[in-house]
PDB file of C-alpha atoms in Angstrom:
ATOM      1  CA  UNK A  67       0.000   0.000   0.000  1.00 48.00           C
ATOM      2  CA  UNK A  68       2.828   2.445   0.769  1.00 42.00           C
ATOM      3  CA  UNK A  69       4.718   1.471  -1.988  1.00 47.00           C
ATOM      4  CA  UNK A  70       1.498   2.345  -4.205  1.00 49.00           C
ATOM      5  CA  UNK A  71       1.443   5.682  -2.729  1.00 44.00           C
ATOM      6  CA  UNK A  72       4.607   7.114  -3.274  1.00 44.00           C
ATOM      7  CA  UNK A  73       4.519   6.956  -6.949  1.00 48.00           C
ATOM      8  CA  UNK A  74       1.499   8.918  -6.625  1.00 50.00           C
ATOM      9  CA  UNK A  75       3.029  11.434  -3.777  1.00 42.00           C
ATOM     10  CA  UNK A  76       6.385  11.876  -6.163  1.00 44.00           C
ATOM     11  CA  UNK A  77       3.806  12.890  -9.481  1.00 49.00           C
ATOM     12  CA  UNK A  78       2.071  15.187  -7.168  1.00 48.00           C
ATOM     13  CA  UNK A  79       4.893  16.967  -6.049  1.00 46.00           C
ATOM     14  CA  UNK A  80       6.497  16.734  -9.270  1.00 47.00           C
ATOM     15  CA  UNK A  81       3.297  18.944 -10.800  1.00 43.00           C
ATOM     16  CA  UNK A  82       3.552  20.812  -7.906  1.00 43.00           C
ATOM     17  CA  UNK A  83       7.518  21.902  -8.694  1.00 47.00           C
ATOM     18  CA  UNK A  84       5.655  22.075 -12.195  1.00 43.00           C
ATOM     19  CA  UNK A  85       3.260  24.319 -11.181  1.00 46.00           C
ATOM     20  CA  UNK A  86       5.604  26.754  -8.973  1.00 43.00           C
ATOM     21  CA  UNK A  87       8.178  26.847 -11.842  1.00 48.00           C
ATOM     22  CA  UNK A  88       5.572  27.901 -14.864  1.00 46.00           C
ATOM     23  CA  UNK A  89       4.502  30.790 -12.311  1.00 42.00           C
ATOM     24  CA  UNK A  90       7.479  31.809 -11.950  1.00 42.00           C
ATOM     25  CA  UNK A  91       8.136  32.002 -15.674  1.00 44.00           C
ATOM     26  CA  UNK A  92       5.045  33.460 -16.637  1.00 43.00           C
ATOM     27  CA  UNK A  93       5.927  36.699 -13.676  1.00 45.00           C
ATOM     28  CA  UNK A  94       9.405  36.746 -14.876  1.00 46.00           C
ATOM     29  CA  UNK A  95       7.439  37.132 -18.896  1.00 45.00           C
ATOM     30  CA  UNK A  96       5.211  39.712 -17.775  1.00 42.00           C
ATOM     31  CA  UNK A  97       7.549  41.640 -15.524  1.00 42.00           C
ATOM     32  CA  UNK A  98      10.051  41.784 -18.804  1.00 45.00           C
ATOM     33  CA  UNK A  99       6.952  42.345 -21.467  1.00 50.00           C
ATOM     34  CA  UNK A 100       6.812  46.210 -22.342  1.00 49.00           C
ATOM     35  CA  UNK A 101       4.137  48.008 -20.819  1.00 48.00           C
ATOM     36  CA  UNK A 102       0.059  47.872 -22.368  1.00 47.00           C
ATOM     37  CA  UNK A 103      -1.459  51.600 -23.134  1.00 44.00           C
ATOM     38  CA  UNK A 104      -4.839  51.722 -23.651  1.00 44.00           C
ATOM     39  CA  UNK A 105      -5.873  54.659 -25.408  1.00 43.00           C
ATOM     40  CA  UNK A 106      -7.851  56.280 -22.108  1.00 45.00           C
ATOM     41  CA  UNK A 107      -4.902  55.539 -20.086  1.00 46.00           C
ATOM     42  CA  UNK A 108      -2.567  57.735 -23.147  1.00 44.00           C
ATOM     43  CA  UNK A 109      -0.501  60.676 -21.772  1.00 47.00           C
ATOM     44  CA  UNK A 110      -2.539  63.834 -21.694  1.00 50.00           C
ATOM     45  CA  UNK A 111      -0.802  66.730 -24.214  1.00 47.00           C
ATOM     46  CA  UNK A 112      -0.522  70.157 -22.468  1.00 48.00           C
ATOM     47  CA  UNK A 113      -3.299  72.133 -22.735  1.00 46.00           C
ATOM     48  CA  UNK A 114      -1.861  74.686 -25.066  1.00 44.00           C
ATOM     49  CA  UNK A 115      -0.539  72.184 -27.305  1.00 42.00           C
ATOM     50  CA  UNK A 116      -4.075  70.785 -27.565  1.00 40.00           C
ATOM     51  CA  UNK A 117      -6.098  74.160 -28.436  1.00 46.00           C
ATOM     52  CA  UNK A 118      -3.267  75.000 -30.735  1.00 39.00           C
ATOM     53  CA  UNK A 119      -5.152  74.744 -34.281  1.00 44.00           C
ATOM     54  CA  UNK A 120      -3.624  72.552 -36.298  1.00 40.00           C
ATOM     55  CA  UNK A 121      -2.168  73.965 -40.074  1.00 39.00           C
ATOM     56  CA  UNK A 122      -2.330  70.907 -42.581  1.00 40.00           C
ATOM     57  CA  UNK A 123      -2.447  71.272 -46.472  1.00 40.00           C
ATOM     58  CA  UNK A 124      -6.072  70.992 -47.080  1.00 44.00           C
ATOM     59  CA  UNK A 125      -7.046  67.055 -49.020  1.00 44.00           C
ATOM     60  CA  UNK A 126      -9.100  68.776 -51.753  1.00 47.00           C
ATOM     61  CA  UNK A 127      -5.597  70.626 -52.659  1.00 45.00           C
ATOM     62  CA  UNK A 128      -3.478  67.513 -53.238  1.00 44.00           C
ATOM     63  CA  UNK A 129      -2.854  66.188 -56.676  1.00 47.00           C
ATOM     64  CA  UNK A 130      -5.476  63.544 -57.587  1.00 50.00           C
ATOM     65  CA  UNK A 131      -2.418  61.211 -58.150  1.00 49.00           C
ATOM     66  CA  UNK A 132      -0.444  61.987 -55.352  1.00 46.00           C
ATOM     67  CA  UNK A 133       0.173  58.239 -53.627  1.00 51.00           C
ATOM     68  CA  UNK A 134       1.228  59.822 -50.034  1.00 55.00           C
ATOM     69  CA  UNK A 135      -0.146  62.575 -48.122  1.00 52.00           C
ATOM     70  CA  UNK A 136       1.940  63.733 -45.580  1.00 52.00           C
ATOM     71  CA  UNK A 137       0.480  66.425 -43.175  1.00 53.00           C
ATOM     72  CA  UNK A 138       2.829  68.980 -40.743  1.00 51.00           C
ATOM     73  CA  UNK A 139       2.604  71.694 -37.891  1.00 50.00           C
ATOM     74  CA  UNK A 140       3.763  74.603 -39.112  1.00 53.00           C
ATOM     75  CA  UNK A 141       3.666  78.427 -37.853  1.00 56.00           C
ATOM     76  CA  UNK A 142       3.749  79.449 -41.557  1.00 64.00           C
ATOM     77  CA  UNK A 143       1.521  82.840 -41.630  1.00 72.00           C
ATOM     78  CA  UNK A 144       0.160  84.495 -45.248  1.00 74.00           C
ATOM     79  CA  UNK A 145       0.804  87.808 -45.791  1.00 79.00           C
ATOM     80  CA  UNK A 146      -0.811  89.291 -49.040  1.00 79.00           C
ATOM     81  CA  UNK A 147       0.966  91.861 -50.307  1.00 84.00           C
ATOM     82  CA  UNK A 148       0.405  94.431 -53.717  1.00 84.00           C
ATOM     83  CA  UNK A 149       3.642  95.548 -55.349  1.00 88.00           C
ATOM     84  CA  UNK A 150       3.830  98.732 -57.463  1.00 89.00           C
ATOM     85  CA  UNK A 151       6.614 101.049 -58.688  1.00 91.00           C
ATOM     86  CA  UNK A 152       6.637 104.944 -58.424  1.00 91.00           C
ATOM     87  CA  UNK A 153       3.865 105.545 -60.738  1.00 91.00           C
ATOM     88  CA  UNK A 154       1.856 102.901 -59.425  1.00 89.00           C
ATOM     89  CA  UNK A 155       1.802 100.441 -61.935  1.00 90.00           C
ATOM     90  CA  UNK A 156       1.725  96.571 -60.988  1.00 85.00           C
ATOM     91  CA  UNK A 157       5.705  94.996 -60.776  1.00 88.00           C
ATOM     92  CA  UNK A 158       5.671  92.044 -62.929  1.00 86.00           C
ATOM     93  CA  UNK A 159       7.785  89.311 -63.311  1.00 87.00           C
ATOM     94  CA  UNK A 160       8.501  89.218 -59.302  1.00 88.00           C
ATOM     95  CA  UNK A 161      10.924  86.578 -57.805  1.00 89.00           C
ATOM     96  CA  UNK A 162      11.302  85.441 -54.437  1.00 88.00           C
ATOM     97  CA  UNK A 163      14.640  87.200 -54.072  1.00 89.00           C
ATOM     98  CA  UNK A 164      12.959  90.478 -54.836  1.00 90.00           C
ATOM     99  CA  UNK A 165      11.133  90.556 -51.722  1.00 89.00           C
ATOM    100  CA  UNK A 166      12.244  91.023 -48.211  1.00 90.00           C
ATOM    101  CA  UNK A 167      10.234  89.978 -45.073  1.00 89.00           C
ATOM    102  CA  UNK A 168      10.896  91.930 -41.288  1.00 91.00           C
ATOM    103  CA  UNK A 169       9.512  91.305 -37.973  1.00 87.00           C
ATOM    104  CA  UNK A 170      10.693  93.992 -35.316  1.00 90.00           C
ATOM    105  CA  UNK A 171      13.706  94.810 -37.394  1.00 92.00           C
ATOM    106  CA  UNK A 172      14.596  91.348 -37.873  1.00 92.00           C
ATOM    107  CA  UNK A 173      14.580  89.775 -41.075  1.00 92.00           C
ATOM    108  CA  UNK A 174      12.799  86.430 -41.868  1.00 89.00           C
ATOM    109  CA  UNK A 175      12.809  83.954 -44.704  1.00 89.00           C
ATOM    110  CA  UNK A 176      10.057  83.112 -47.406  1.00 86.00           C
ATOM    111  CA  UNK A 177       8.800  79.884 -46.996  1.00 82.00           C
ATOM    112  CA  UNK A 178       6.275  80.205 -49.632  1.00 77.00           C
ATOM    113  CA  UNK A 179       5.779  82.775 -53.107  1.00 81.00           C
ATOM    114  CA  UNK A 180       3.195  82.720 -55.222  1.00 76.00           C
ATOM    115  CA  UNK A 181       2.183  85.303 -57.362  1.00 77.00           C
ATOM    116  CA  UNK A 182      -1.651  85.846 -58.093  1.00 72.00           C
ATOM    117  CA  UNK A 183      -2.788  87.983 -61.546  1.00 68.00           C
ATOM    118  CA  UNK A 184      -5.188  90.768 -61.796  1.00 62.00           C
ATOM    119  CA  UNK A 185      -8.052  90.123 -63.300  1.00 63.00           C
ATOM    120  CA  UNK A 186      -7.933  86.012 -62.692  1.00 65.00           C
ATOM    121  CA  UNK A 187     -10.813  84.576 -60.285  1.00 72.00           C
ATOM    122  CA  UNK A 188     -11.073  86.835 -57.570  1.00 79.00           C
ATOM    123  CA  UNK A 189     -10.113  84.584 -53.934  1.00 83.00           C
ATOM    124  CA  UNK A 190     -12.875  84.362 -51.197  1.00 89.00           C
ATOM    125  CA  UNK A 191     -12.955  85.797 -47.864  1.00 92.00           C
ATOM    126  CA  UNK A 192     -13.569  84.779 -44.566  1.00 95.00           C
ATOM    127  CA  UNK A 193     -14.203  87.920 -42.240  1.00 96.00           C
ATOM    128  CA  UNK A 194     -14.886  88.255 -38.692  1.00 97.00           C
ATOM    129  CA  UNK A 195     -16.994  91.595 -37.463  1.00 97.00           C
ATOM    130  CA  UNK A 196     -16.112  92.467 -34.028  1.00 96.00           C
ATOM    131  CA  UNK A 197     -18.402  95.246 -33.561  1.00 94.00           C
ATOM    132  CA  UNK A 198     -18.050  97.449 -30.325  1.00 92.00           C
ATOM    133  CA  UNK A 199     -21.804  98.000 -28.807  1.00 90.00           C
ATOM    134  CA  UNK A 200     -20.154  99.932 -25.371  1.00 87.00           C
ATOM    135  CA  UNK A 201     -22.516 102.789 -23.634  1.00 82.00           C
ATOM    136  CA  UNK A 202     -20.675 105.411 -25.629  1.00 83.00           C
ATOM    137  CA  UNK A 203     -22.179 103.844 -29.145  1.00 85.00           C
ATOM    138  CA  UNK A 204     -25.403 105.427 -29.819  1.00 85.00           C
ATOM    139  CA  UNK A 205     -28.780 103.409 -31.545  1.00 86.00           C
ATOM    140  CA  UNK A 206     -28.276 105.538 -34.597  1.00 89.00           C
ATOM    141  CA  UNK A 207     -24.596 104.944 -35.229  1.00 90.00           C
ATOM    142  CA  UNK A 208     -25.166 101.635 -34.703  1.00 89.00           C
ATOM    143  CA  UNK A 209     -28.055 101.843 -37.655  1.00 90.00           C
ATOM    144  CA  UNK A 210     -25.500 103.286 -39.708  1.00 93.00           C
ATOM    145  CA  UNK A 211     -22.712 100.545 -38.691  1.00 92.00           C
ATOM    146  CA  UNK A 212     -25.578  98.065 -39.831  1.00 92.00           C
ATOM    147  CA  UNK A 213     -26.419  99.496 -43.063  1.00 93.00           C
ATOM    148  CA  UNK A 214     -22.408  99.893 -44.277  1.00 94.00           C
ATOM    149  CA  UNK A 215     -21.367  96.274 -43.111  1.00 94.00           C
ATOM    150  CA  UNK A 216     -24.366  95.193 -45.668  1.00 93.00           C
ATOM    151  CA  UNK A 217     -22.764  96.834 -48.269  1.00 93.00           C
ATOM    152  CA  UNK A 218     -19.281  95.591 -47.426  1.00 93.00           C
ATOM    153  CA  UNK A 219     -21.025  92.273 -48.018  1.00 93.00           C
ATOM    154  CA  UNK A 220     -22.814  93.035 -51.264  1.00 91.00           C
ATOM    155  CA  UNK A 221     -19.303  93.953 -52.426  1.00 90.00           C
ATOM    156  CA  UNK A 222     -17.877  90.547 -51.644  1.00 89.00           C
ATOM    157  CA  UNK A 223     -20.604  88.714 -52.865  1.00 84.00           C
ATOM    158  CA  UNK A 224     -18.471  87.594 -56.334  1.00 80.00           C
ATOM    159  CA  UNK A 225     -15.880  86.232 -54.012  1.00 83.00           C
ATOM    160  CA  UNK A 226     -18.151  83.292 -52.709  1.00 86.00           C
ATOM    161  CA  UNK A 227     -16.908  84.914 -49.043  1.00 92.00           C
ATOM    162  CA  UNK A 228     -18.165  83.910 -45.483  1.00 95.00           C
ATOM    163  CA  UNK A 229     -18.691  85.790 -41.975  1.00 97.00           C
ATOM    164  CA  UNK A 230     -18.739  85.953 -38.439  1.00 97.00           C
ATOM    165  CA  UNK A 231     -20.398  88.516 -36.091  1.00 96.00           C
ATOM    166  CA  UNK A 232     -19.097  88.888 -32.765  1.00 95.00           C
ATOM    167  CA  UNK A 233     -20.069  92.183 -30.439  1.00 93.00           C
ATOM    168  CA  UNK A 234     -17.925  93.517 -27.373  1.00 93.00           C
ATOM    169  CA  UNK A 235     -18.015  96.191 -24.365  1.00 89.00           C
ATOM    170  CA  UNK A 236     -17.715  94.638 -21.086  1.00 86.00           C
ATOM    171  CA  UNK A 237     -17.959  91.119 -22.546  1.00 88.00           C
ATOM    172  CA  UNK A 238     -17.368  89.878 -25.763  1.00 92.00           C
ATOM    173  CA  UNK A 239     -20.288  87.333 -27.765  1.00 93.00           C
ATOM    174  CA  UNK A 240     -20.187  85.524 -30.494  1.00 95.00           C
ATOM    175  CA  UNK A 241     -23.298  86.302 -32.202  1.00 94.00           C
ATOM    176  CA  UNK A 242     -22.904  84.363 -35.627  1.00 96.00           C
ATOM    177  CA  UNK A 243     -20.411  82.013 -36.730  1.00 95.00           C
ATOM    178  CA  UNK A 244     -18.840  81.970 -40.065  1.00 96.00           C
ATOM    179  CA  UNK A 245     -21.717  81.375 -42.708  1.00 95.00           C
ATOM    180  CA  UNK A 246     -22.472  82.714 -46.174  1.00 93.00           C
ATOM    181  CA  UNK A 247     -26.371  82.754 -45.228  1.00 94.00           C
ATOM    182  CA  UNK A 248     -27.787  86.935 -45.790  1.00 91.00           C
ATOM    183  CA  UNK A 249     -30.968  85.519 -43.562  1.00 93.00           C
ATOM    184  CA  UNK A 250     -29.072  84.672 -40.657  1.00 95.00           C
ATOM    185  CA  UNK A 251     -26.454  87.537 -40.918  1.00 94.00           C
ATOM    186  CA  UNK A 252     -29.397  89.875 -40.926  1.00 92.00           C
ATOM    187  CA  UNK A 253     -30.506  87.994 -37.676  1.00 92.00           C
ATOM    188  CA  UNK A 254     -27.185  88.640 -36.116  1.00 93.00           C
ATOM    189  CA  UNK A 255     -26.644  92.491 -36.631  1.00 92.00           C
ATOM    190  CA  UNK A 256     -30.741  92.607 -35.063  1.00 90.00           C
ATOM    191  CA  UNK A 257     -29.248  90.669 -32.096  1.00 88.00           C
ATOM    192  CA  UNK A 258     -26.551  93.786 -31.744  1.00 86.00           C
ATOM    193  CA  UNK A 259     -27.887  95.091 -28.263  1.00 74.00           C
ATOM    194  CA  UNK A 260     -26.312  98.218 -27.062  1.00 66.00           C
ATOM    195  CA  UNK A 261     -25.015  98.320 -23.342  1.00 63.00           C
ATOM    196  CA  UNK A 262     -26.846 100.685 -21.671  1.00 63.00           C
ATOM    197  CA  UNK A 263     -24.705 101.545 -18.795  1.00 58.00           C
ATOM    198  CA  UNK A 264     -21.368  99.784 -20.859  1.00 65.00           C
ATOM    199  CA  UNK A 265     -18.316 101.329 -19.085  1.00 69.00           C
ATOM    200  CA  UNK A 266     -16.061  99.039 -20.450  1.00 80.00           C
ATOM    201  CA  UNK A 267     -14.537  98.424 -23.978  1.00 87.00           C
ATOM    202  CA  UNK A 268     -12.649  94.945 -24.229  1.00 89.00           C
ATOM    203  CA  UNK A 269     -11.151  95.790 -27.441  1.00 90.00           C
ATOM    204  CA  UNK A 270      -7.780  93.621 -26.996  1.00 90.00           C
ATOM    205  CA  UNK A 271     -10.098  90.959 -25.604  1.00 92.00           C
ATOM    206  CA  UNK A 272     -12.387  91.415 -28.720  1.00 92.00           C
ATOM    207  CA  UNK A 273      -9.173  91.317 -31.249  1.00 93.00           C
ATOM    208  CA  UNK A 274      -7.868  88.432 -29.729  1.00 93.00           C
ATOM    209  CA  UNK A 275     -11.551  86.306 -29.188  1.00 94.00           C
ATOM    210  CA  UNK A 276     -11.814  87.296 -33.275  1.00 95.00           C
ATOM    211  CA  UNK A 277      -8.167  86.189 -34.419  1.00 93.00           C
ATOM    212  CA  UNK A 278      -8.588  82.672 -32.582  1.00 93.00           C
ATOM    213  CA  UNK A 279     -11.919  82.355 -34.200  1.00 94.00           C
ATOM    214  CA  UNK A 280     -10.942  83.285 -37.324  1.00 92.00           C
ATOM    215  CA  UNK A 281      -7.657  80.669 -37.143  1.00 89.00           C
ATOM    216  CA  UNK A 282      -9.715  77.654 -35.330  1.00 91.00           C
ATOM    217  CA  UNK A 283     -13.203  78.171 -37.425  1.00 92.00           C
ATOM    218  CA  UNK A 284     -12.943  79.281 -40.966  1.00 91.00           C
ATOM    219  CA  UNK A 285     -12.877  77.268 -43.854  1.00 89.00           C
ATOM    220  CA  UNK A 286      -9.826  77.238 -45.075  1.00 84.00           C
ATOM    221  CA  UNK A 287     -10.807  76.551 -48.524  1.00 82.00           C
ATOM    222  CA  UNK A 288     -14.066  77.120 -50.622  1.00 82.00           C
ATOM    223  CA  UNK A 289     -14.342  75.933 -54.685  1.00 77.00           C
ATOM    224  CA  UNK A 290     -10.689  74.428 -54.300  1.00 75.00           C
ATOM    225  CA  UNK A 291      -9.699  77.826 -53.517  1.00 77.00           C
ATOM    226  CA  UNK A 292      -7.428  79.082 -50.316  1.00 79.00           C
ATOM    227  CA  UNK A 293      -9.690  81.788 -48.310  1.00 86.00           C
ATOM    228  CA  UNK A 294      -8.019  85.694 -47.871  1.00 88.00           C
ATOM    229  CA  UNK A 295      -8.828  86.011 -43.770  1.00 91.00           C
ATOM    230  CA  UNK A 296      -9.244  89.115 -42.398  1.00 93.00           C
ATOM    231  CA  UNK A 297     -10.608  91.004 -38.799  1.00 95.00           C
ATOM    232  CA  UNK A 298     -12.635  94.145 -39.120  1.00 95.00           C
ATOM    233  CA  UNK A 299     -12.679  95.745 -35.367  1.00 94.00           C
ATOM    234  CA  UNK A 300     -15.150  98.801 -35.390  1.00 93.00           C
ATOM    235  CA  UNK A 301     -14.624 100.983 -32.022  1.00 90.00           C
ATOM    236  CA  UNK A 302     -15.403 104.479 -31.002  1.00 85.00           C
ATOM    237  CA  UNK A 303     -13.253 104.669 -27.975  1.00 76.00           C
ATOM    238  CA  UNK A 304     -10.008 103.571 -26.534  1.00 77.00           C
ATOM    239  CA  UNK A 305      -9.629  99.837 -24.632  1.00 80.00           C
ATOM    240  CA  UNK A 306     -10.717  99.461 -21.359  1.00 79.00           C
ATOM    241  CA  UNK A 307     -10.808  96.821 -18.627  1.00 78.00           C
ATOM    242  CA  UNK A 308      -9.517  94.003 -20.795  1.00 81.00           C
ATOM    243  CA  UNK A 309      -8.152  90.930 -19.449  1.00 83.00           C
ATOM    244  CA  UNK A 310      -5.780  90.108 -22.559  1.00 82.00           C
ATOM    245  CA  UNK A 311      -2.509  92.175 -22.923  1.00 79.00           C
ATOM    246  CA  UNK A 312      -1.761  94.182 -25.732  1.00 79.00           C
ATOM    247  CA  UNK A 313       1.121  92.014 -26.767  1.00 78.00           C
ATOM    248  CA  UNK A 314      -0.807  88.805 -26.527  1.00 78.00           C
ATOM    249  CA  UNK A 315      -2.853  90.544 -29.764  1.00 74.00           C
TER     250      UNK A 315
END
């Protein structure tokens, strides 16, 4: 009888050693295996990275057979310029060594030329209205502001352009976001409520609210075509009480 039951003790404490051994393995694998991220457990960007709009060539610009499409982060800013000579007449034939670029004295390189021809298809625009509607801004000026940013719009309508309405004093609103639509621009300039007893004018907040809508909202292209962007501030009176610094704009 005992000899029957030490075969049967050895193979149980063989499996046992068995057992121990493939634990011990399988600890040493997963202590040496790299570690798992699942995508809610991904490290967090800073917050300023994340609201920074991203500046990718457009897909309705690449070449229908381009095989790659790479896409960057770039700081690259447009700057539309008109060249003339002393009489006034348009310089032709420009090259990018015929222009010079400063910033504060400091001169920059030209990452990009192109030159566009009078009289070709006339480039949209994307346009943000930050309209100042303080205490000092009276209900009839304000009927005239109306009527001439309706006919800065007629005069754009060949350019297939869009808009944005935003109004400022002690706070700044968006009132309409970038849209094409005459009905619902009309609906934003009649929600244009003066501030009765205004003090403020957050003009630096305005500029600033405007530029980061303008970067972060407009279409970038419309027909296959890149938009002209532009801020039109209209003020009466000097900034006051603002929360963003001059130098920030």
């Amino acid at each position: 009888m005992f000899q029957s039951l030490i075969p049967r003790l050895l193979r149980r404490r063989n499996l046992a050693n068995f057992s121990f051994q493939s634990l011990l393995l399988l600890c040493g694998a997963l202590l040496l295996m790299p570690p798992c991220v699942h995508p809610q457990d991904a490290p967090q960007q800073p917050a300023a990275e994340m609201q920074r709009p991203r500046r990718a060539l457009p897909l309705d610009l690449l070449p229908d057979d381009s095989d790659e499409i790479y896409r960057v982060d770039t700081d690259l800013v447009r700057l539309d310029v008109t060249v003339t000579d002393a009489a006034g007449r348009p310089v032709r034939n420009l090259r990018p060594g015929d222009l010079k670029l400063y910033e504060d004295g400091v001169e920059r390189p030209l990452a990009f030329f192109n030159v566009e021809r009078r009289g070709g298809v006339k480039r949209p625009v994307a346009v943000v209205f930050a309209l100042d509607v303080s205490g000092s801004i009276t209900r009839a000026e304000m009927m005239r502001l109306v009527d001439a940013l309706n006919s800065f719009m007629r005069r754009l309508e060949d350019r297939d352009s869009v808009f944005a309405v935003m109004s400022f004093g002690m706070q700044v609103k968006v009132l309409q976001k970038f849209t094409n639509d005459q009905q619902k621009l009309e609906r934003a300039f009649d929600k244009l409520a003066r501030e009765e007893y205004g003090q403020s004018t957050h003009a630096y907040d305005a500029a600033d609210d405007a530029i980061r809508l303008l970067v972060r909202s407009a279409p970038r292209t419309r027909e296959r075509r890149l938009l002209k962007r532009a801020v039109v501030m209209i003020t009466d009176g000097f900034p006051v009480g603002d929360t963003v610094a001059p130098e920030t704009v």
